[in-house]
């Protein structure tokens, strides 16, 4: 994949970038290693001041940076600006809480025959971050803010279609006061990841992206015995049970499916609806999906911009064609609009069954499969009949149903009467093929720390 800004709303290549040479990669590695050594001797207060300065810069730069996001990957300007501001909030969150989250943990000294015993969290060193284009600022910041606050250095290999965003982020932390090299961008393709990951100066890696990329990075990191965190795909269920407020559930379902042009790992993708409210939900949901305005992501009033890549749209079309050929019913959408750009309309399919690819595969675009079930047992079985396990949503006001869903849904998060959102305050991650490890909250900052046990004798 070329490293280039290729505007998905127009199909026009706006800028291309040469991949870094071996010498440039080596210089970035050396700078990161030097910065990691310097950072581990800095204190929380110093790093927090730099992190708050990074938040200030993000907020000041929000309008221009948002325009870059829109040009590179097609999300609406409003969504892009909200993402940049959320990223600034993530920086402030870790600036404020990192020290308490990484406070030394006392242990029972007498129990281990010591005069004193405790554990300390220490940085690992340089962490490689392989990141996706769909939330090109937030995905990076939710790694970078905790990693840097813990005293690590970061090296970003961003998705090849967001190079200008990658370069902005590569400069951000030095502008904010962090030592040069504390956070750098590697403009390299995915084939260049292995060389960096195997380098002795790189201690660990985090990857957010597809299952295939995750497997590849995990295989190499496993061979090199390096810690990884993987945030991969999802096919989140959205359950609607009879006690739900159906019209609110349907309106939320539209947003949960189509936010970020339908390209979110935690978008609701499978709508599992009890027979008692199926017709009412399906009607409201389909009308809501059909009413969304698809168009220029930089224009006012647009709800859904283009799919980020031509290949991504082609994959959506194949999934829908396969389902329709095997008997699924298309209720709205399903046909690309004429004209330039990689647009695809919000699409609703009913009658999806296990013979169809859509049943098993992640739909990374505004396509919803709606299923009808007769009871909660069937709903839970269908919700869990997936290799993924990222988020899950249930709409119910029944306490017993809520408790069962929280207990039995196989996922890293359960949302009741809402939609899945990532927050700095709550851990984020998946199980099954959605990956392992956690980002955000205290769990996220501890992932890239050495929890060192200290035993002091008399
Ligand atoms: P992708 O193709 O896997 O790309 C993600 C990143 O991995 C890019 O930087 C890409 O570089 C790199 N990459 C791809 N193949 C690689 C390999 N074999 N070795 C090393 N690096 C490799 O994913 P995408 O299509 O851009 O993103 C969509 C996927 O990400 C979806 O499955 C979505 O659910 C998932 N996602 C998950 C989360 C989460 O938190 N769980 C969040 C967002 C997205 P190039 O661009 O140079 O190929």
PDB file of N, CA, C and O in Angstrom, residues 401-435:
ATOM      1  N   UNK A 401     -32.941  -9.766  33.273  1.00  0.00           N
ATOM      2  CA  UNK A 401     -32.367  -9.883  31.923  1.00  0.00           C
ATOM      3  C   UNK A 401     -31.027  -9.154  31.853  1.00  0.00           C
ATOM      4  O   UNK A 401     -30.067  -9.637  31.261  1.00  0.00           O
ATOM      5  N   UNK A 402     -31.002  -7.988  32.470  1.00  0.00           N
ATOM      6  CA  UNK A 402     -29.754  -7.213  32.463  1.00  0.00           C
ATOM      7  C   UNK A 402     -28.634  -8.016  33.113  1.00  0.00           C
ATOM      8  O   UNK A 402     -27.527  -8.107  32.590  1.00  0.00           O
ATOM      9  N   UNK A 403     -28.931  -8.606  34.268  1.00  0.00           N
ATOM     10  CA  UNK A 403     -27.910  -9.376  34.985  1.00  0.00           C
ATOM     11  C   UNK A 403     -27.425 -10.552  34.141  1.00  0.00           C
ATOM     12  O   UNK A 403     -26.223 -10.839  34.075  1.00  0.00           O
ATOM     13  N   UNK A 404     -28.349 -11.228  33.478  1.00  0.00           N
ATOM     14  CA  UNK A 404     -27.929 -12.368  32.643  1.00  0.00           C
ATOM     15  C   UNK A 404     -27.051 -11.897  31.482  1.00  0.00           C
ATOM     16  O   UNK A 404     -26.067 -12.535  31.135  1.00  0.00           O
ATOM     17  N   UNK A 405     -27.420 -10.785  30.895  1.00  0.00           N
ATOM     18  CA  UNK A 405     -26.623 -10.295  29.752  1.00  0.00           C
ATOM     19  C   UNK A 405     -25.220  -9.912  30.203  1.00  0.00           C
ATOM     20  O   UNK A 405     -24.226 -10.241  29.539  1.00  0.00           O
ATOM     21  N   UNK A 406     -25.124  -9.226  31.342  1.00  0.00           N
ATOM     22  CA  UNK A 406     -23.797  -8.832  31.828  1.00  0.00           C
ATOM     23  C   UNK A 406     -22.967 -10.085  32.116  1.00  0.00           C
ATOM     24  O   UNK A 406     -21.775 -10.154  31.812  1.00  0.00           O
ATOM     25  N   UNK A 407     -23.619 -11.089  32.676  1.00  0.00           N
ATOM     26  CA  UNK A 407     -22.889 -12.305  33.038  1.00  0.00           C
ATOM     27  C   UNK A 407     -22.527 -13.154  31.821  1.00  0.00           C
ATOM     28  O   UNK A 407     -21.468 -13.780  31.785  1.00  0.00           O
ATOM     29  N   UNK A 408     -23.395 -13.197  30.821  1.00  0.00           N
ATOM     30  CA  UNK A 408     -23.237 -14.231  29.785  1.00  0.00           C
ATOM     31  C   UNK A 408     -22.747 -13.732  28.426  1.00  0.00           C
ATOM     32  O   UNK A 408     -22.360 -14.538  27.578  1.00  0.00           O
ATOM     33  N   UNK A 409     -22.788 -12.433  28.170  1.00  0.00           N
ATOM     34  CA  UNK A 409     -22.305 -11.972  26.866  1.00  0.00           C
ATOM     35  C   UNK A 409     -20.777 -12.100  26.822  1.00  0.00           C
ATOM     36  O   UNK A 409     -20.081 -11.667  27.745  1.00  0.00           O
ATOM     37  N   UNK A 410     -20.277 -12.716  25.767  1.00  0.00           N
ATOM     38  CA  UNK A 410     -18.830 -12.945  25.649  1.00  0.00           C
ATOM     39  C   UNK A 410     -18.203 -11.730  24.976  1.00  0.00           C
ATOM     40  O   UNK A 410     -18.156 -11.629  23.751  1.00  0.00           O
ATOM     41  N   UNK A 411     -17.755 -10.775  25.788  1.00  0.00           N
ATOM     42  CA  UNK A 411     -17.251  -9.519  25.237  1.00  0.00           C
ATOM     43  C   UNK A 411     -16.399  -8.800  26.270  1.00  0.00           C
ATOM     44  O   UNK A 411     -16.434  -9.139  27.452  1.00  0.00           O
ATOM     45  N   UNK A 412     -15.662  -7.799  25.805  1.00  0.00           N
ATOM     46  CA  UNK A 412     -14.854  -6.995  26.724  1.00  0.00           C
ATOM     47  C   UNK A 412     -15.641  -5.860  27.353  1.00  0.00           C
ATOM     48  O   UNK A 412     -15.129  -5.175  28.244  1.00  0.00           O
ATOM     49  N   UNK A 413     -16.851  -5.616  26.870  1.00  0.00           N
ATOM     50  CA  UNK A 413     -17.684  -4.544  27.430  1.00  0.00           C
ATOM     51  C   UNK A 413     -19.151  -4.886  27.198  1.00  0.00           C
ATOM     52  O   UNK A 413     -19.493  -5.512  26.186  1.00  0.00           O
ATOM     53  N   UNK A 414     -19.986  -4.488  28.141  1.00  0.00           N
ATOM     54  CA  UNK A 414     -21.436  -4.599  27.955  1.00  0.00           C
ATOM     55  C   UNK A 414     -22.036  -3.225  28.229  1.00  0.00           C
ATOM     56  O   UNK A 414     -21.716  -2.594  29.242  1.00  0.00           O
ATOM     57  N   UNK A 415     -22.867  -2.768  27.345  1.00  0.00           N
ATOM     58  CA  UNK A 415     -23.541  -1.483  27.508  1.00  0.00           C
ATOM     59  C   UNK A 415     -25.039  -1.746  27.593  1.00  0.00           C
ATOM     60  O   UNK A 415     -25.580  -2.480  26.760  1.00  0.00           O
ATOM     61  N   UNK A 416     -25.677  -1.176  28.579  1.00  0.00           N
ATOM     62  CA  UNK A 416     -27.117  -1.374  28.760  1.00  0.00           C
ATOM     63  C   UNK A 416     -27.836  -0.068  28.435  1.00  0.00           C
ATOM     64  O   UNK A 416     -27.485   0.997  28.965  1.00  0.00           O
ATOM     65  N   UNK A 417     -28.810  -0.141  27.543  1.00  0.00           N
ATOM     66  CA  UNK A 417     -29.617   1.021  27.149  1.00  0.00           C
ATOM     67  C   UNK A 417     -28.754   2.185  26.650  1.00  0.00           C
ATOM     68  O   UNK A 417     -28.893   3.334  27.083  1.00  0.00           O
ATOM     69  N   UNK A 418     -27.842   1.891  25.771  1.00  0.00           N
ATOM     70  CA  UNK A 418     -26.962   2.906  25.182  1.00  0.00           C
ATOM     71  C   UNK A 418     -26.235   2.285  24.005  1.00  0.00           C
ATOM     72  O   UNK A 418     -26.741   1.337  23.387  1.00  0.00           O
ATOM     73  N   UNK A 419     -25.081   2.823  23.676  1.00  0.00           N
ATOM     74  CA  UNK A 419     -24.235   2.234  22.637  1.00  0.00           C
ATOM     75  C   UNK A 419     -22.796   2.208  23.142  1.00  0.00           C
ATOM     76  O   UNK A 419     -22.424   3.004  24.013  1.00  0.00           O
ATOM     77  N   UNK A 420     -22.007   1.314  22.602  1.00  0.00           N
ATOM     78  CA  UNK A 420     -20.637   1.168  23.094  1.00  0.00           C
ATOM     79  C   UNK A 420     -19.808   2.375  22.680  1.00  0.00           C
ATOM     80  O   UNK A 420     -19.797   2.764  21.513  1.00  0.00           O
ATOM     81  N   UNK A 421     -19.136   2.939  23.669  1.00  0.00           N
ATOM     82  CA  UNK A 421     -18.273   4.107  23.464  1.00  0.00           C
ATOM     83  C   UNK A 421     -17.007   3.839  24.268  1.00  0.00           C
ATOM     84  O   UNK A 421     -17.076   3.160  25.299  1.00  0.00           O
ATOM     85  N   UNK A 422     -15.868   4.345  23.822  1.00  0.00           N
ATOM     86  CA  UNK A 422     -14.666   4.229  24.651  1.00  0.00           C
ATOM     87  C   UNK A 422     -14.509   5.497  25.470  1.00  0.00           C
ATOM     88  O   UNK A 422     -14.740   6.600  24.973  1.00  0.00           O
ATOM     89  N   UNK A 423     -14.151   5.310  26.723  1.00  0.00           N
ATOM     90  CA  UNK A 423     -13.938   6.430  27.651  1.00  0.00           C
ATOM     91  C   UNK A 423     -12.578   6.259  28.322  1.00  0.00           C
ATOM     92  O   UNK A 423     -12.213   5.116  28.654  1.00  0.00           O
ATOM     93  N   UNK A 424     -11.870   7.358  28.599  1.00  0.00           N
ATOM     94  CA  UNK A 424     -10.606   7.203  29.334  1.00  0.00           C
ATOM     95  C   UNK A 424     -10.792   6.499  30.673  1.00  0.00           C
ATOM     96  O   UNK A 424      -9.907   5.807  31.142  1.00  0.00           O
ATOM     97  N   UNK A 425     -11.962   6.647  31.263  1.00  0.00           N
ATOM     98  CA  UNK A 425     -12.193   6.125  32.623  1.00  0.00           C
ATOM     99  C   UNK A 425     -12.468   4.631  32.669  1.00  0.00           C
ATOM    100  O   UNK A 425     -12.440   4.029  33.749  1.00  0.00           O
ATOM    101  N   UNK A 426     -12.822   4.016  31.539  1.00  0.00           N
ATOM    102  CA  UNK A 426     -13.194   2.596  31.544  1.00  0.00           C
ATOM    103  C   UNK A 426     -12.211   1.786  30.695  1.00  0.00           C
ATOM    104  O   UNK A 426     -11.811   2.233  29.621  1.00  0.00           O
ATOM    105  N   UNK A 427     -11.855   0.577  31.159  1.00  0.00           N
ATOM    106  CA  UNK A 427     -10.943  -0.235  30.340  1.00  0.00           C
ATOM    107  C   UNK A 427     -11.597  -0.619  29.022  1.00  0.00           C
ATOM    108  O   UNK A 427     -12.812  -0.780  28.933  1.00  0.00           O
ATOM    109  N   UNK A 428     -10.762  -0.789  28.004  1.00  0.00           N
ATOM    110  CA  UNK A 428     -11.253  -1.085  26.655  1.00  0.00           C
ATOM    111  C   UNK A 428     -10.426  -2.224  26.063  1.00  0.00           C
ATOM    112  O   UNK A 428      -9.203  -2.182  26.071  1.00  0.00           O
ATOM    113  N   UNK A 429     -11.118  -3.231  25.535  1.00  0.00           N
ATOM    114  CA  UNK A 429     -10.401  -4.320  24.870  1.00  0.00           C
ATOM    115  C   UNK A 429     -11.336  -5.469  24.627  1.00  0.00           C
ATOM    116  O   UNK A 429     -12.525  -5.407  24.943  1.00  0.00           O
ATOM    117  N   UNK A 430     -10.794  -6.533  24.067  1.00  0.00           N
ATOM    118  CA  UNK A 430     -11.658  -7.640  23.689  1.00  0.00           C
ATOM    119  C   UNK A 430     -11.191  -8.976  24.199  1.00  0.00           C
ATOM    120  O   UNK A 430     -10.134  -9.092  24.839  1.00  0.00           O
ATOM    121  N   UNK A 431     -12.026  -9.981  23.911  1.00  0.00           N
ATOM    122  CA  UNK A 431     -11.649 -11.375  24.130  1.00  0.00           C
ATOM    123  C   UNK A 431     -11.817 -12.092  22.796  1.00  0.00           C
ATOM    124  O   UNK A 431     -12.179 -11.490  21.799  1.00  0.00           O
ATOM    125  N   UNK A 432     -11.556 -13.399  22.792  1.00  0.00           N
ATOM    126  CA  UNK A 432     -11.639 -14.219  21.576  1.00  0.00           C
ATOM    127  C   UNK A 432     -10.784 -13.565  20.470  1.00  0.00           C
ATOM    128  O   UNK A 432      -9.733 -12.997  20.777  1.00  0.00           O
ATOM    129  N   UNK A 433     -11.223 -13.557  19.230  1.00  0.00           N
ATOM    130  CA  UNK A 433     -10.338 -13.001  18.194  1.00  0.00           C
ATOM    131  C   UNK A 433     -10.376 -11.472  18.136  1.00  0.00           C
ATOM    132  O   UNK A 433      -9.786 -10.875  17.233  1.00  0.00           O
ATOM    133  N   UNK A 434     -11.057 -10.830  19.072  1.00  0.00           N
ATOM    134  CA  UNK A 434     -10.977  -9.358  19.137  1.00  0.00           C
ATOM    135  C   UNK A 434      -9.696  -8.893  19.825  1.00  0.00           C
ATOM    136  O   UNK A 434      -9.448  -7.689  19.910  1.00  0.00           O
ATOM    137  N   UNK A 435      -8.884  -9.836  20.313  1.00  0.00           N
ATOM    138  CA  UNK A 435      -7.582  -9.450  20.826  1.00  0.00           C
ATOM    139  C   UNK A 435      -7.424  -9.715  22.304  1.00  0.00           C
ATOM    140  O   UNK A 435      -8.231 -10.397  22.933  1.00  0.00           O
TER     141      UNK A 435
END
